[in-house]
Short mmCIF file of C-alpha atoms (C1' of nucleotides) in Angstrom, two decimals:
data_model
loop_
_atom_site.label_atom_id
_atom_site.label_comp_id
_atom_site.label_asym_id
_atom_site.label_seq_id
_atom_site.Cartn_x
_atom_site.Cartn_y
_atom_site.Cartn_z
CA MET A 22 -0.06 0.24 0.14
CA PRO A 23 1.44 2.83 -1.31
CA ASN A 24 -0.41 5.53 0.95
CA PRO A 25 -2.07 4.53 3.51
CA SER A 26 -2.89 8.31 5.08
CA LEU A 27 -5.05 9.45 3.09
CA ARG A 28 -7.00 6.29 3.81
CA ASP A 29 -6.10 6.49 7.59
CA GLU A 30 -6.65 10.71 7.46
CA LEU A 31 -10.52 10.15 6.13
CA GLN A 32 -11.19 7.20 8.06
CA ALA A 33 -10.36 8.99 11.44
CA LEU A 34 -12.42 11.68 10.22
CA PRO A 35 -16.14 12.63 12.76
CA PRO A 36 -18.68 10.61 12.27
CA THR A 37 -20.54 12.47 10.13
CA ASP A 38 -23.89 11.74 10.10
CA PRO A 39 -25.84 10.89 6.94
CA ALA A 40 -27.41 14.31 6.81
CA VAL A 41 -24.56 16.50 6.54
CA ASP A 42 -22.63 13.75 4.39
CA ARG A 43 -26.67 14.30 2.05
CA LEU A 44 -24.99 17.75 2.28
CA VAL A 45 -21.61 17.53 2.12
CA GLU A 46 -22.38 15.95 -0.94
CA GLN A 47 -25.18 18.18 -2.35
CA ILE A 48 -22.99 21.41 -2.60
CA ILE A 49 -19.60 19.63 -3.99
CA GLY A 50 -22.21 18.83 -7.12
CA ARG A 51 -23.16 22.83 -6.73
CA VAL A 52 -19.31 24.11 -6.94
CA ALA A 53 -17.72 21.49 -8.70
CA ASP A 54 -18.99 22.65 -11.46
CA LYS A 55 -17.02 23.35 -14.72
CA TRP A 56 -18.04 27.28 -15.16
CA THR A 57 -17.44 27.71 -10.96
CA MET A 58 -14.20 26.71 -11.05
CA LEU A 59 -13.33 28.93 -13.59
CA LEU A 60 -15.16 31.98 -12.32
CA ILE A 61 -13.07 31.13 -9.10
CA GLU A 62 -9.91 30.47 -10.75
CA ILE A 63 -9.94 34.19 -12.16
CA LEU A 64 -11.84 35.99 -8.87
CA THR A 65 -8.59 34.30 -7.38
CA GLU A 66 -5.77 36.31 -9.76
CA THR A 67 -7.64 39.46 -10.44
CA GLU A 68 -8.86 39.53 -6.65
CA VAL A 69 -12.20 42.15 -8.67
CA CYS A 70 -14.14 42.21 -11.97
CA ARG A 71 -16.01 43.20 -13.64
CA PHE A 72 -19.40 41.13 -15.37
CA LYS A 73 -17.67 42.56 -19.13
CA GLU A 74 -13.43 42.00 -17.78
CA LEU A 75 -14.76 37.89 -16.60
CA SER A 76 -17.52 37.60 -19.20
CA ARG A 77 -13.58 38.18 -21.43
CA ALA A 78 -11.27 36.51 -19.17
CA CYS A 79 -13.27 33.30 -19.36
CA PRO A 80 -13.54 32.21 -23.03
CA GLY A 81 -16.25 30.33 -24.06
CA ILE A 82 -19.35 31.45 -21.33
CA SER A 83 -22.50 32.97 -22.50
CA GLN A 84 -23.97 36.14 -20.90
CA LYS A 85 -26.22 33.55 -19.83
CA MET A 86 -24.17 30.88 -18.09
CA LEU A 87 -21.81 34.06 -16.61
CA THR A 88 -25.09 35.52 -14.52
CA GLN A 89 -26.67 32.22 -14.07
CA THR A 90 -23.01 30.43 -12.58
CA LEU A 91 -22.05 34.25 -11.26
CA ARG A 92 -25.77 34.24 -9.42
CA ALA A 93 -25.67 31.27 -7.93
CA MET A 94 -21.87 31.11 -6.59
CA GLU A 95 -23.86 35.24 -5.35
CA ARG A 96 -26.26 32.85 -3.24
CA ASP A 97 -23.67 30.53 -1.59
CA GLY A 98 -22.30 33.57 -0.56
CA LEU A 99 -18.51 32.98 -2.62
CA VAL A 100 -18.61 35.78 -4.06
CA THR A 101 -19.79 39.47 -3.49
CA ARG A 102 -21.92 41.95 -6.14
CA LYS A 103 -21.12 45.46 -5.34
CA VAL A 104 -23.70 47.84 -8.17
CA TYR A 105 -22.82 50.93 -9.36
CA PRO A 106 -25.97 52.81 -10.15
CA VAL A 107 -24.81 54.79 -12.77
CA VAL A 108 -25.12 54.60 -16.09
CA PRO A 109 -23.35 52.67 -18.18
CA PRO A 110 -24.30 49.88 -15.75
CA LYS A 111 -21.35 49.11 -13.21
CA VAL A 112 -20.81 46.04 -11.36
CA GLU A 113 -18.29 44.59 -10.13
CA TYR A 114 -17.62 40.86 -7.91
CA ARG A 115 -15.22 39.96 -5.49
CA LEU A 116 -14.49 36.96 -3.83
CA THR A 117 -15.67 36.65 -0.29
CA GLU A 118 -13.43 35.12 3.15
CA LEU A 119 -15.72 31.83 1.67
CA GLY A 120 -15.08 32.03 -2.04
CA LEU A 121 -11.23 31.97 -1.51
CA GLY A 122 -11.87 29.50 0.69
CA LEU A 123 -12.56 27.09 -1.55
CA SER A 124 -9.98 28.63 -3.78
CA LYS A 125 -7.43 27.20 -2.20
CA ALA A 126 -8.80 23.97 -1.18
CA PHE A 127 -9.71 23.12 -4.99
CA CYS A 128 -5.80 24.62 -5.80
CA GLY A 129 -5.14 21.29 -5.19
CA VAL A 130 -7.00 19.74 -8.40
CA TRP A 131 -5.72 21.95 -10.20
CA LEU A 132 -2.21 21.24 -9.39
CA TRP A 133 -3.44 18.12 -9.71
CA ALA A 134 -4.29 18.21 -12.78
CA GLU A 135 -1.37 20.21 -14.16
CA ALA A 136 0.58 17.94 -12.62
CA ASN A 137 -0.80 15.13 -14.25
CA PHE A 138 -2.91 15.60 -17.45
CA GLU A 139 0.21 14.06 -19.30
CA ALA A 140 -0.54 10.94 -16.96
CA ILE A 141 -4.62 11.13 -18.68
CA GLU A 142 -3.36 11.11 -21.50
CA SER A 143 -1.71 9.01 -22.32
CA ALA A 144 -4.39 6.55 -20.28
CA ARG A 145 -6.93 7.47 -22.46
CA ALA A 146 -4.77 6.83 -25.14
CA ALA A 147 -3.75 3.27 -23.76
CA TYR A 148 -7.97 2.20 -23.23
CA ALA A 149 -7.75 4.01 -26.80
CA ARG A 150 -5.52 1.25 -28.40
CA ASP A 151 -7.00 -1.44 -25.87
CA ASN A 152 -11.01 -0.86 -26.16
CA PRO A 153 -10.92 -0.27 -30.12
CA PRO A 154 -13.91 2.57 -31.02
CA LYS A 155 -16.34 0.21 -33.00
CA PRO A 156 -16.00 -3.31 -33.16
CA GLY A 157 -16.95 -5.01 -36.71
CA MET B 12 -5.96 41.73 2.60
CA PRO B 13 -7.02 38.24 4.97
CA ASN B 14 -4.72 35.85 2.39
CA PRO B 15 -2.44 37.40 0.46
CA SER B 16 -0.31 33.35 0.34
CA LEU B 17 -3.06 32.11 -1.62
CA ARG B 18 -2.92 35.03 -4.59
CA ASP B 19 0.70 35.06 -3.98
CA GLU B 20 1.03 31.30 -4.63
CA LEU B 21 -0.74 30.60 -8.16
CA GLN B 22 0.65 34.00 -9.28
CA ALA B 23 3.76 32.64 -8.98
CA LEU B 24 3.34 29.27 -11.06
CA PRO B 25 5.12 28.63 -14.51
CA PRO B 26 3.88 31.40 -16.67
CA THR B 27 1.70 28.20 -18.06
CA ASP B 28 1.10 27.95 -21.82
CA PRO B 29 -2.59 28.37 -23.37
CA ALA B 30 -2.33 24.94 -24.57
CA VAL B 31 -1.69 22.95 -20.97
CA ASP B 32 -4.34 25.51 -19.88
CA ARG B 33 -7.31 24.35 -22.09
CA LEU B 34 -6.39 21.00 -21.38
CA VAL B 35 -6.58 21.15 -17.43
CA GLU B 36 -9.33 22.97 -17.94
CA GLN B 37 -11.14 19.97 -19.57
CA ILE B 38 -9.43 17.55 -17.46
CA ILE B 39 -11.04 19.73 -14.67
CA GLY B 40 -14.40 19.91 -16.78
CA ARG B 41 -14.08 16.34 -16.97
CA VAL B 42 -13.49 15.46 -13.58
CA ALA B 43 -14.78 17.77 -11.19
CA ASP B 44 -18.99 15.80 -11.63
CA LYS B 45 -20.90 15.05 -8.45
CA TRP B 46 -20.76 11.04 -9.36
CA THR B 47 -17.25 10.78 -9.84
CA MET B 48 -16.10 11.92 -6.55
CA LEU B 49 -18.30 10.44 -4.91
CA LEU B 50 -17.24 7.72 -6.45
CA ILE B 51 -13.62 8.21 -5.53
CA GLU B 52 -14.26 8.68 -2.09
CA ILE B 53 -16.13 5.95 -1.54
CA LEU B 54 -13.50 3.74 -3.43
CA THR B 55 -10.83 5.50 -1.64
CA GLU B 56 -12.52 4.29 1.62
CA THR B 57 -13.58 1.35 0.48
CA GLU B 58 -10.43 0.64 -1.00
CA VAL B 59 -11.44 -2.44 -4.18
CA CYS B 60 -15.77 -2.13 -4.43
CA ARG B 61 -17.67 -4.46 -6.96
CA PHE B 62 -20.56 -2.43 -8.91
CA LYS B 63 -23.34 -3.43 -6.66
CA GLU B 64 -21.49 -2.17 -3.65
CA LEU B 65 -20.61 1.67 -5.53
CA SER B 66 -24.47 1.82 -6.70
CA ARG B 67 -24.78 0.70 -2.66
CA ALA B 68 -22.79 3.13 -1.55
CA CYS B 69 -24.00 5.44 -4.00
CA PRO B 70 -27.55 6.30 -2.91
CA GLY B 71 -29.35 7.42 -6.04
CA ILE B 72 -26.83 7.25 -9.12
CA SER B 73 -28.44 5.12 -11.83
CA GLN B 74 -27.15 1.43 -13.14
CA LYS B 75 -26.10 3.94 -16.00
CA MET B 76 -24.79 6.26 -14.80
CA LEU B 77 -22.69 4.29 -12.55
CA THR B 78 -20.79 1.85 -15.65
CA GLN B 79 -20.76 5.30 -17.59
CA THR B 80 -18.87 7.02 -14.59
CA LEU B 81 -16.44 3.73 -14.45
CA ARG B 82 -15.43 3.68 -18.02
CA ALA B 83 -14.77 7.74 -18.07
CA MET B 84 -12.42 6.90 -14.72
CA GLU B 85 -11.25 4.51 -16.91
CA ARG B 86 -10.54 5.38 -19.84
CA ASP B 87 -8.82 8.69 -17.98
CA GLY B 88 -6.17 6.04 -15.45
CA LEU B 89 -8.16 6.84 -12.36
CA VAL B 90 -9.58 2.63 -12.46
CA THR B 91 -8.94 -0.35 -12.48
CA ARG B 92 -10.75 -2.56 -13.74
CA LYS B 93 -10.92 -6.84 -13.28
CA VAL B 94 -13.05 -8.65 -14.63
CA TYR B 95 -13.35 -11.95 -12.71
CA PRO B 96 -14.84 -14.97 -16.19
CA VAL B 97 -17.17 -16.58 -13.50
CA VAL B 98 -20.97 -16.82 -13.00
CA PRO B 99 -23.13 -14.46 -12.00
CA PRO B 100 -20.33 -12.28 -13.31
CA LYS B 101 -17.73 -10.24 -10.69
CA VAL B 102 -16.11 -7.28 -11.19
CA GLU B 103 -13.95 -5.65 -9.08
CA TYR B 104 -12.73 -1.14 -8.95
CA ARG B 105 -10.45 0.03 -6.84
CA LEU B 106 -8.17 3.62 -7.56
CA THR B 107 -5.00 3.72 -9.47
CA GLU B 108 -1.95 5.98 -8.26
CA LEU B 109 -3.72 9.03 -10.30
CA GLY B 110 -6.45 8.39 -8.69
CA LEU B 111 -5.87 8.37 -5.40
CA GLY B 112 -3.34 11.21 -6.42
CA LEU B 113 -7.14 12.77 -6.97
CA SER B 114 -8.68 11.91 -4.57
CA LYS B 115 -5.72 13.28 -2.26
CA ALA B 116 -5.61 16.76 -3.86
CA PHE B 117 -9.81 16.45 -3.68
CA CYS B 118 -9.42 15.95 -0.36
CA GLY B 119 -9.13 19.90 0.41
CA VAL B 120 -12.48 20.64 -1.69
CA TRP B 121 -14.21 17.77 1.41
CA LEU B 122 -12.85 19.15 4.11
CA TRP B 123 -13.64 22.72 2.62
CA ALA B 124 -17.53 22.02 2.47
CA GLU B 125 -17.61 19.78 5.33
CA ALA B 126 -16.32 22.53 7.14
CA ASN B 127 -18.73 25.32 5.37
CA PHE B 128 -22.06 24.26 5.42
CA GLU B 129 -23.18 25.94 7.47
CA ALA B 130 -22.12 29.45 6.40
CA ILE B 131 -22.73 28.43 3.52
CA GLU B 132 -26.96 27.74 4.46
CA SER B 133 -27.15 30.70 6.05
CA ALA B 134 -26.10 32.37 3.09
CA ARG B 135 -28.14 31.01 1.15
CA ALA B 136 -30.89 31.57 3.57
CA ALA B 137 -29.66 35.51 3.51
CA TYR B 138 -29.68 35.65 0.01
CA ALA B 139 -33.49 33.93 -0.23
CA ARG B 140 -33.91 36.95 2.32
CA ASP B 141 -32.65 39.75 0.87
CA ASN B 142 -33.75 39.05 -3.17
CA PRO B 143 -37.90 37.31 -2.55
CA PRO B 144 -38.24 34.95 -4.83
CA LYS B 145 -41.21 36.18 -6.53
CA PRO B 146 -41.74 39.78 -5.93
CA GLY B 147 -45.37 40.93 -7.68
"C1'" DG C 23 -37.36 -26.15 -15.74
"C1'" DC C 24 -37.67 -22.20 -12.90
"C1'" DT C 25 -35.44 -18.69 -10.46
"C1'" DC C 26 -31.92 -16.09 -9.09
"C1'" DA C 27 -27.36 -13.48 -9.38
"C1'" DT C 28 -24.92 -9.87 -11.57
"C1'" DG C 29 -23.06 -6.41 -15.03
"C1'" DC C 30 -23.66 -5.06 -17.74
"C1'" DT C 31 -26.12 -2.62 -22.81
"C1'" DC C 32 -29.94 -0.63 -25.14
"C1'" DT C 33 -34.00 1.73 -26.54
"C1'" DC C 34 -37.35 5.62 -24.91
"C1'" DT C 35 -38.83 9.36 -22.55
"C1'" DT C 36 -38.35 13.24 -19.73
"C1'" DT C 37 -35.74 16.99 -18.24
"C1'" DT C 38 -32.15 19.53 -18.70
"C1'" DA C 39 -28.24 22.17 -20.19
"C1'" DG C 40 -27.27 25.98 -22.44
"C1'" DG C 41 -26.66 28.88 -26.63
"C1'" DT C 42 -28.24 32.19 -29.92
"C1'" DA C 43 -30.72 36.71 -30.12
"C1'" DA C 44 -33.96 40.46 -28.30
"C1'" DG C 45 -35.40 43.70 -25.57
"C1'" DT C 46 -34.79 47.29 -21.53
"C1'" DA C 47 -33.01 51.58 -19.05
"C1'" DT C 48 -30.17 55.85 -19.71
"C1'" DA C 49 -27.00 58.97 -19.58
"C1'" DA C 50 -22.94 60.94 -22.93
"C1'" DA C 51 -20.49 61.11 -27.23
"C1'" DT C 52 -21.95 62.89 -32.19
"C1'" DA D 22 -31.87 61.98 -33.39
"C1'" DT D 23 -29.48 58.59 -33.28
"C1'" DT D 24 -25.35 55.68 -31.22
"C1'" DT D 25 -22.71 53.58 -27.94
"C1'" DA D 26 -22.12 51.79 -23.37
"C1'" DT D 27 -23.41 46.99 -20.07
"C1'" DA D 28 -25.15 44.08 -17.24
"C1'" DC D 29 -28.75 41.92 -17.19
"C1'" DT D 30 -33.27 39.59 -18.29
"C1'" DT D 31 -36.49 37.09 -20.74
"C1'" DA D 32 -38.65 33.55 -24.39
"C1'" DC D 33 -37.41 30.09 -28.03
"C1'" DC D 34 -34.92 26.51 -29.57
"C1'" DT D 35 -32.07 21.87 -29.70
"C1'" DA D 36 -28.97 18.76 -28.02
"C1'" DA D 37 -27.30 16.22 -24.47
"C1'" DA D 38 -27.05 14.04 -19.94
"C1'" DA D 39 -29.91 10.92 -16.89
"C1'" DG D 40 -33.80 7.65 -15.82
"C1'" DA D 41 -37.11 3.71 -16.51
"C1'" DG D 42 -37.07 -0.20 -17.75
"C1'" DA D 43 -36.36 -4.90 -20.23
"C1'" DG D 44 -33.38 -7.46 -22.20
"C1'" DC D 45 -29.16 -10.51 -21.87
"C1'" DA D 46 -25.68 -14.37 -20.47
"C1'" DT D 47 -25.65 -18.77 -17.83
"C1'" DG D 48 -24.30 -21.71 -13.58
"C1'" DA D 49 -25.72 -22.70 -8.80
"C1'" DG D 50 -30.05 -24.11 -5.88
"C1'" DC D 51 -33.96 -25.31 -5.90
#
DNA sequence: GCTCATGCTCTCTTTTAGGTAAGTATAAAT
DNA sequence: ATTTATACTTACCTAAAAGAGAGCATGAGC
C-alpha cells in the first residue's frame, strides 16, 4: 500500500451523520462545476472584476451562463456583487472569505491536473488502443 | 487583505502555456463532476469495490450512470477494472495511483465543504431573505 | 425447468443544460 | 436624433444528459 495516510486520514474524520453527508455531497455537486471553478480561479487571480472582464477572461462562456453562475455563487456566499448606480451599469464581483477558502481548497485539484495531465492523456491513449472504437 | 498567500502562490506558478491551460480546464471539467467525486471518495474509503457495492454506496445513482462514470474513470486512468470470468459476473474496481492522487487533491474540497456547509446554508438563507422569490 | 444473481447494454422518454437573439434602461457622445 | 456602452432578463429552441425499464448470458440451487 503506497499511500496509507490518506485512507487513514479520511477514516479518522469524525463520524459525520448522514444528513451532513448528503448536504456536503450536494454542495460539492453544486460547486464542482466547470464554470464555477473557472470563475473562482479568475477571481482569485484578479481579485475584483466587472462582468465584462469575467466574460473576456472566461472564453466560451455565454452571457447567460455567466450571469447564472455568478448568481449561484452569490447565493452560496462565494462572491459579493457590488452594483454602482451609474449609466452604463457597473458591477463588481469579488470573492468572499468563503469563496477564497474554496479557491484554496480547489487549488490542490488544479495543481494535480497540471501535474498529471500527461498521465491522463497517455491513459486515454492506452484505453483507446486496448478498446477499439467500433468492433466490427 | 486577509489571505495574500494564495494569490501570490498562484501568480508564482510557472506561466503555463494556453494549450496546457485548455487541457487542464478540460480535465477539471471532466473530473469535477458529482458522481466521479463520490465514487472516488467511496473507493478511497473502501479500496476495492464490486459494481453492486458501489451502486449501494452511492445512493441515487442509476446503473447507467454508474457504468458510464466508471468507464470514463477507467479511460482516464483513475480506476482499474478487474473482471473475473465467473457466473454471475464479478468485477472489481479500485483506484489507481493517479486516482488516489486526485482523491488526495480533492480531499481539500471535501474538508472545506464539511467545514463550511453551515456558512453556505446561512448565506443561502440570507440571500433568500434579501431577494424575495417572486416579487409581485 | 424455473428462478436468482451480477454486471452490464439497449432503447425509449423525460428532464435539463445551454446557446442565440432580442429587449431594457439611460446618460453621454456624435 | 441616433448610436454606444454595460449588465442584465426573457423567450425560444435544440442537443445532450439522465432516468426507467427491459433484455442478456449462464451456472448454481431448488
